[in-house]
Structure formats: structure tokens, C-alpha cells
């Protein structure tokens, strides 16, 4: 049986959904390597939603990689993970399933807003005085994900959305996996190159501390305005930097940083997991305890 057939059979017992009849697609709002995202009107409920439709071939390829890495252990789909998560700083998923065209899909809350990556890259004035608050919200959301016993595996500014009212939400759980022994063992190098933890690059055993590292890089970039390492386009060269090169000190790049914030940022991106902030909740608490909040 092909991988695609196995993928299809996962949903064989459920009711398939004709997406064209169920949803009025208003406009495309994003396209990733694995999926397309639409603003849509759910004709069943009447609400405006984000409809995420996964690419069949690429989803089958991802499942094949998971099978090679984790064998017969049941790897949950993105939808199976997302419908379990309910937190103000995590995108809410209402429903998931498979379409009449054999496409996996998710129905999520539609988030009006922009990616944190856009605000950082454009040096948006709307970040001024709000960076610590946004990061604390992101840490709260990620701490909740960790309490639900999942590892996100792709924490980066691109996967954080900021709404007009100042709420930050984590998105895109396509790479998330359970934080259990079967999934912590060495496997594929998976994630966004500039934010991947050294132990993941080295194919060592992992745990939730890979998310703490990725969050640390995100926090550094948000506060300082650039990545802790020199940016290179070649992913292999970037991986070598993350393993072999010390990051630039945050305070050297932004001299107005308080020592407490500088230390927190540098601890978040420590190359050894044991030297990092021990939990993302402690990271959130430390952010809120900073004597200066208006960065």
C-alpha cells in the first residue's frame, strides 16, 4: 500500500467534506511549503474562518519521512494536535478532516493581523515599547503547548501573529510532535534553519528545550533587530555556525539593553540545553520581571 493510500485510509471512516460546497473562499491569505491558507466563510456555521488545505503529495512525503524516523509509532496529524489546544495565545482550530478530493484540511479562527517576522523585518514602529509584552505572550502560549505534552519544533517569528488589539498567537503546528520517548529519540533535522537547536542539527535526542532555543533566537531577533549569528543563505553553513560559532552578544549589538535582559537573551540561545533557561514558563516569568519593559 502506498504512503498516500495509508494517509487516505486514516480518514476513511470519517465523513468527507466537499470544501467547495461547505466554504466560500474569500481570498488566499498565505501559502507555505505544505499548504494553502484561505480566508473563507463557513456556510455551515456562518462564521469567517481560516481554511488550511494541505498539499496531498507533500503531506504524503512528510508522512513517509515520519515513518522512516519513528517506525510504527502513530504520529498525530497537524489537525489531531491542533484541535486539542485551547489558549488565548495559540490559534484555535475548530475542526479538521479530509475533503472529497483526499486533501487534509483544518478550519481555524481567522486572525486579523501581521506576522511578527514582518514587524521585525520592516523595523515597524509599532514594535516600540511592546517587544517584551509580545514575547511574554508568545512564551505563555508555548508554555501551554508544552504542558499539553507537545513540542512545536518550528518556533520562529514567521509562526507568530500579532492582532490589531496587541494579542500574539502561535500558529502552524505542522511539525509538532508529542513529547514522549518515542518522539524524542534522534530523527530528522526538522525546522527553520536559522532557529534550529544545535542538538537537533546534530541528530541527538531532543526534548522541549529545542523550542526554548528557537524562542531564544526569536526573542534576540525581536529585541536586537537581527539574528544572533551572521545570516547566510546556505542551510548547511548556517547549521555549522549554530554548532561551532558563539553568538554575537546582544548588548554589544544593542548597548542600551539592561544587563538582566542581555543575560536572559543569551541564556535562551545557549548551545547546550542544560545551560538554557530551564523552561519556557520561567522565560515568560523572567520577561515580566525585567525592570525595564518598554523596549
CSV table of C-alpha atoms in Angstrom, one decimal:
chain,number,residue,atom,x,y,z
A,1,UNK,CA,0.0,0.0,0.0
A,2,UNK,CA,1.4,3.4,-1.0
A,3,UNK,CA,2.0,6.2,1.6
A,4,UNK,CA,-0.7,8.2,0.0
A,5,UNK,CA,-3.2,5.3,0.3
A,6,UNK,CA,-2.2,4.9,4.0
A,7,UNK,CA,-2.8,8.6,4.5
A,8,UNK,CA,-6.2,8.5,2.9
A,9,UNK,CA,-7.2,5.5,4.9
A,10,UNK,CA,-6.6,7.4,8.1
A,11,UNK,CA,-9.8,9.2,7.4
A,12,UNK,CA,-11.7,6.5,5.6
A,13,UNK,CA,-14.2,6.1,8.4
A,14,UNK,CA,-15.0,9.8,8.7
A,15,UNK,CA,-17.3,12.0,6.6
A,16,UNK,CA,-15.5,13.6,3.7
A,17,UNK,CA,-16.2,17.3,3.2
A,18,UNK,CA,-16.8,18.9,-0.2
A,19,UNK,CA,-14.8,22.1,0.5
A,20,UNK,CA,-16.3,23.9,-2.5
A,21,UNK,CA,-19.8,23.4,-1.1
A,22,UNK,CA,-19.0,23.9,2.5
A,23,UNK,CA,-16.9,27.1,2.2
A,24,UNK,CA,-17.0,30.3,0.3
A,25,UNK,CA,-13.3,31.1,-0.3
A,26,UNK,CA,-12.9,34.9,0.0
A,27,UNK,CA,-9.2,35.3,-0.7
A,28,UNK,CA,-5.9,33.5,-0.3
A,29,UNK,CA,-4.0,34.7,2.7
A,30,UNK,CA,-0.9,32.6,2.7
A,31,UNK,CA,0.9,29.7,1.1
A,32,UNK,CA,3.5,27.6,2.8
A,33,UNK,CA,5.6,24.7,1.5
A,34,UNK,CA,3.0,22.2,2.6
A,35,UNK,CA,-0.4,24.0,2.4
A,36,UNK,CA,-2.5,26.9,1.2
A,37,UNK,CA,-4.5,29.2,3.5
A,38,UNK,CA,-7.7,31.0,2.7
A,39,UNK,CA,-10.0,33.4,4.4
A,40,UNK,CA,-13.3,31.8,3.9
A,41,UNK,CA,-16.9,31.9,5.1
A,42,UNK,CA,-18.1,28.6,6.6
A,43,UNK,CA,-21.5,28.2,5.1
A,44,UNK,CA,-22.4,25.6,7.8
A,45,UNK,CA,-21.8,27.9,10.8
A,46,UNK,CA,-21.8,31.3,9.2
A,47,UNK,CA,-18.5,32.4,10.6
A,48,UNK,CA,-15.4,33.7,8.9
A,49,UNK,CA,-12.6,31.2,9.3
A,50,UNK,CA,-9.1,30.4,8.0
A,51,UNK,CA,-9.3,27.3,5.8
A,52,UNK,CA,-5.9,25.5,5.6
A,53,UNK,CA,-5.7,22.9,2.8
A,54,UNK,CA,-2.7,20.6,2.9
A,55,UNK,CA,-0.9,19.6,-0.3
A,56,UNK,CA,-1.6,15.9,-0.9
A,57,UNK,CA,1.8,14.9,-2.4
A,58,UNK,CA,3.9,16.8,0.1
A,59,UNK,CA,1.8,15.6,3.0
A,60,UNK,CA,2.4,12.0,1.9
A,61,UNK,CA,6.1,12.7,1.6
A,62,UNK,CA,6.2,14.1,5.1
A,63,UNK,CA,4.3,11.0,6.4
A,64,UNK,CA,6.9,8.8,4.7
A,65,UNK,CA,9.7,10.7,6.5
A,66,UNK,CA,7.9,10.3,9.8
A,67,UNK,CA,7.5,6.6,9.2
A,68,UNK,CA,11.2,6.2,8.4
A,69,UNK,CA,12.1,8.2,11.6
A,70,UNK,CA,9.6,6.8,14.0
A,71,UNK,CA,8.6,3.4,12.6
A,72,UNK,CA,5.2,2.1,13.5
A,73,UNK,CA,4.6,4.7,16.3
A,74,UNK,CA,1.4,6.6,15.5
A,75,UNK,CA,2.4,10.2,14.6
A,76,UNK,CA,-0.5,12.5,15.0
A,77,UNK,CA,-1.6,14.8,12.1
A,78,UNK,CA,-1.5,18.5,12.4
A,79,UNK,CA,-5.3,18.6,12.9
A,80,UNK,CA,-5.2,16.0,15.6
A,81,UNK,CA,-2.7,18.1,17.6
A,82,UNK,CA,-4.4,21.5,16.9
A,83,UNK,CA,-7.9,20.6,18.0
A,84,UNK,CA,-6.6,19.7,21.5
A,85,UNK,CA,-5.1,23.2,22.0
A,86,UNK,CA,-7.2,26.0,23.6
A,87,UNK,CA,-5.3,29.0,24.8
A,88,UNK,CA,-5.6,32.8,24.1
A,89,UNK,CA,-2.0,32.8,22.6
A,90,UNK,CA,-2.5,29.8,20.4
A,91,UNK,CA,-4.5,29.8,17.1
A,92,UNK,CA,-7.8,28.0,17.7
A,93,UNK,CA,-8.7,25.1,15.4
A,94,UNK,CA,-12.4,24.3,15.2
A,95,UNK,CA,-12.3,21.2,13.0
A,96,UNK,CA,-10.1,19.0,10.8
A,97,UNK,CA,-10.8,16.3,8.3
A,98,UNK,CA,-10.3,15.1,4.8
A,99,UNK,CA,-12.0,16.5,1.7
A,100,UNK,CA,-13.8,14.7,-1.1
A,101,UNK,CA,-10.5,15.3,-3.1
A,102,UNK,CA,-8.5,13.4,-0.4
A,103,UNK,CA,-6.9,16.6,0.9
A,104,UNK,CA,-6.4,17.1,4.7
A,105,UNK,CA,-7.8,20.4,5.9
A,106,UNK,CA,-8.1,22.4,9.1
A,107,UNK,CA,-10.8,25.0,9.9
A,108,UNK,CA,-9.3,27.6,12.2
A,109,UNK,CA,-10.1,31.0,13.7
A,110,UNK,CA,-9.3,33.8,11.2
A,111,UNK,CA,-6.6,36.0,12.7
A,112,UNK,CA,-6.6,39.6,11.5
A,113,UNK,CA,-3.1,40.8,11.9
A,114,UNK,CA,0.5,40.5,10.7
A,115,UNK,CA,3.4,38.2,11.3
A,116,UNK,CA,6.0,39.1,13.9
A,117,UNK,CA,8.6,38.5,11.2
A,118,UNK,CA,7.1,41.3,9.1
A,119,UNK,CA,7.2,43.7,12.0
A,120,UNK,CA,10.9,42.8,12.7
A,121,UNK,CA,12.0,42.9,9.1
A,122,UNK,CA,10.3,46.2,8.4
A,123,UNK,CA,11.6,47.7,11.7
A,124,UNK,CA,8.0,48.7,12.4
A,125,UNK,CA,7.5,51.5,14.9
A,126,UNK,CA,4.5,49.5,16.2
A,127,UNK,CA,7.0,47.2,18.0
A,128,UNK,CA,8.4,50.1,20.0
A,129,UNK,CA,7.7,49.6,23.7
A,130,UNK,CA,5.9,46.3,23.1
A,131,UNK,CA,8.6,43.8,22.4
A,132,UNK,CA,8.7,42.4,25.9
A,133,UNK,CA,5.0,42.1,26.1
A,134,UNK,CA,4.7,40.3,22.8
A,135,UNK,CA,7.5,37.9,23.7
A,136,UNK,CA,5.9,37.2,27.1
A,137,UNK,CA,2.6,36.3,25.4
A,138,UNK,CA,4.4,34.0,22.9
A,139,UNK,CA,6.1,32.3,25.9
A,140,UNK,CA,2.8,31.9,27.6
A,141,UNK,CA,1.3,30.2,24.5
A,142,UNK,CA,4.4,27.9,24.1
A,143,UNK,CA,4.4,27.0,27.8
A,144,UNK,CA,0.8,25.9,27.4
A,145,UNK,CA,1.7,23.8,24.4
A,146,UNK,CA,4.5,22.2,26.5
A,147,UNK,CA,2.1,21.5,29.3
A,148,UNK,CA,-0.1,19.6,26.8
A,149,UNK,CA,3.0,17.5,26.2
A,150,UNK,CA,3.7,18.7,22.7
A,151,UNK,CA,6.9,20.1,21.1
A,152,UNK,CA,6.2,22.7,18.4
A,153,UNK,CA,9.5,22.3,16.5
A,154,UNK,CA,9.1,25.4,14.3
A,155,UNK,CA,9.1,28.4,16.7
A,156,UNK,CA,10.2,31.5,14.8
A,157,UNK,CA,8.8,35.0,14.1
A,158,UNK,CA,7.0,33.7,11.0
A,159,UNK,CA,4.9,31.5,13.1
A,160,UNK,CA,3.7,34.3,15.4
A,161,UNK,CA,0.8,36.6,14.5
A,162,UNK,CA,0.1,39.9,16.1
A,163,UNK,CA,-3.5,41.2,16.1
A,164,UNK,CA,-4.6,44.8,15.9
A,165,UNK,CA,-5.5,44.7,19.6
A,166,UNK,CA,-2.0,43.5,20.6
A,167,UNK,CA,-2.6,39.8,21.1
A,168,UNK,CA,0.1,37.5,19.9
A,169,UNK,CA,-0.9,34.0,18.7
A,170,UNK,CA,1.3,31.0,17.9
A,171,UNK,CA,0.4,29.4,14.6
A,172,UNK,CA,1.5,26.5,12.3
A,173,UNK,CA,1.7,23.2,14.2
A,174,UNK,CA,2.6,21.2,11.1
A,175,UNK,CA,5.8,19.8,12.6
A,176,UNK,CA,4.6,19.4,16.2
A,177,UNK,CA,5.0,16.1,17.9
A,178,UNK,CA,4.2,14.5,21.3
A,179,UNK,CA,6.9,15.0,24.0
A,180,UNK,CA,7.3,11.3,24.6
A,181,UNK,CA,10.3,8.9,24.5
A,182,UNK,CA,9.3,7.6,21.1
A,183,UNK,CA,9.5,11.0,19.5
A,184,UNK,CA,12.4,12.4,21.5
A,185,UNK,CA,14.9,10.0,20.0
A,186,UNK,CA,17.2,11.2,17.3
A,187,UNK,CA,15.4,11.7,14.0
A,188,UNK,CA,15.2,14.1,11.1
A,189,UNK,CA,16.6,17.6,11.2
A,190,UNK,CA,13.3,19.5,11.0
A,191,UNK,CA,12.5,23.2,11.5
A,192,UNK,CA,13.6,26.6,10.2
A,193,UNK,CA,17.3,26.7,9.6
A,194,UNK,CA,18.2,29.9,11.5
A,195,UNK,CA,16.3,28.8,14.6
A,196,UNK,CA,17.2,25.1,14.9
A,197,UNK,CA,18.8,24.0,18.2
A,198,UNK,CA,22.3,22.5,18.0
A,199,UNK,CA,21.2,19.1,19.4
A,200,UNK,CA,18.6,18.9,16.6
A,201,UNK,CA,21.2,19.6,14.0
A,202,UNK,CA,23.5,17.0,15.5
A,203,UNK,CA,20.6,14.5,15.4
A,204,UNK,CA,20.8,13.9,19.2
A,205,UNK,CA,17.9,13.1,21.4
A,206,UNK,CA,15.6,16.1,21.8
A,207,UNK,CA,13.0,17.5,24.2
A,208,UNK,CA,11.1,20.7,24.7
A,209,UNK,CA,14.4,22.6,25.0
A,210,UNK,CA,14.7,22.8,21.2
A,211,UNK,CA,11.6,25.1,21.4
A,212,UNK,CA,13.3,27.2,24.1
A,213,UNK,CA,16.3,27.7,21.8
A,214,UNK,CA,14.1,28.7,18.9
A,215,UNK,CA,12.2,31.0,21.1
A,216,UNK,CA,15.5,32.5,22.4
A,217,UNK,CA,16.6,33.2,18.8
A,218,UNK,CA,13.2,34.8,18.1
A,219,UNK,CA,13.5,36.9,21.3
A,220,UNK,CA,17.0,38.0,20.4
A,221,UNK,CA,15.9,39.0,16.9
A,222,UNK,CA,12.8,40.8,18.1
A,223,UNK,CA,14.7,42.9,20.7
A,224,UNK,CA,18.0,43.4,18.9
A,225,UNK,CA,16.7,43.6,15.3
A,226,UNK,CA,18.9,40.9,13.8
A,227,UNK,CA,19.8,37.3,14.4
A,228,UNK,CA,22.5,36.2,16.9
A,229,UNK,CA,24.6,34.7,14.1
A,230,UNK,CA,25.6,36.2,10.8
A,231,UNK,CA,22.9,35.4,8.2
A,232,UNK,CA,23.9,33.0,5.4
A,233,UNK,CA,21.7,31.6,2.7
A,234,UNK,CA,23.2,28.1,2.7
A,235,UNK,CA,21.5,26.0,5.3
A,236,UNK,CA,24.5,23.7,5.9
A,237,UNK,CA,26.7,26.7,6.5
A,238,UNK,CA,24.1,28.1,8.9
A,239,UNK,CA,24.0,24.8,10.7
A,240,UNK,CA,27.7,24.8,11.2
A,241,UNK,CA,27.5,28.3,12.6
A,242,UNK,CA,24.9,27.3,15.2
A,243,UNK,CA,27.1,24.4,16.3
A,244,UNK,CA,30.6,25.9,16.1
A,245,UNK,CA,30.3,29.7,16.4
A,246,UNK,CA,29.4,31.7,19.5
A,247,UNK,CA,26.5,34.1,19.0
A,248,UNK,CA,27.1,37.9,19.0
A,249,UNK,CA,26.4,39.4,22.4
A,250,UNK,CA,23.1,41.1,22.5
A,251,UNK,CA,24.3,44.1,24.5
A,252,UNK,CA,27.2,44.6,22.1
A,253,UNK,CA,24.7,45.0,19.2
A,254,UNK,CA,22.3,47.0,21.3
A,255,UNK,CA,24.2,48.8,24.0
A,256,UNK,CA,21.0,50.2,25.7
A,257,UNK,CA,19.9,46.8,26.9
A,258,UNK,CA,19.7,46.2,30.7
A,259,UNK,CA,22.1,43.5,31.9
A,260,UNK,CA,19.1,41.4,33.0
A,261,UNK,CA,17.7,41.3,29.5
A,262,UNK,CA,21.0,40.7,27.9
A,263,UNK,CA,21.6,37.7,30.2
A,264,UNK,CA,18.1,36.3,29.5
A,265,UNK,CA,18.6,36.6,25.8
A,266,UNK,CA,22.0,34.9,25.8
A,267,UNK,CA,20.8,32.1,28.2
A,268,UNK,CA,18.0,31.4,25.8
A,269,UNK,CA,20.4,30.6,22.9
A,270,UNK,CA,22.9,28.6,24.9
A,271,UNK,CA,24.3,25.9,22.7
A,272,UNK,CA,24.0,23.2,25.4
A,273,UNK,CA,20.4,22.5,26.5
A,274,UNK,CA,21.4,22.3,30.2
A,275,UNK,CA,22.7,25.9,30.1
A,276,UNK,CA,19.4,27.4,28.7
A,277,UNK,CA,16.5,28.8,30.7
A,278,UNK,CA,15.1,25.6,32.2
A,279,UNK,CA,11.5,26.0,31.0
A,280,UNK,CA,9.6,28.4,28.7
A,281,UNK,CA,7.4,29.3,31.6
A,282,UNK,CA,10.4,30.6,33.5
A,283,UNK,CA,11.4,32.5,30.4
A,284,UNK,CA,7.9,34.2,30.4
A,285,UNK,CA,8.2,34.9,34.2
A,286,UNK,CA,11.7,36.4,33.7
A,287,UNK,CA,10.5,38.6,30.8
A,288,UNK,CA,7.7,40.0,33.0
A,289,UNK,CA,10.1,40.6,35.9
A,290,UNK,CA,12.5,42.7,33.9
A,291,UNK,CA,13.0,46.2,35.5
A,292,UNK,CA,12.5,47.8,32.1
A,293,UNK,CA,9.6,46.8,29.9
A,294,UNK,CA,9.4,49.4,27.2
A,295,UNK,CA,11.9,48.1,24.6
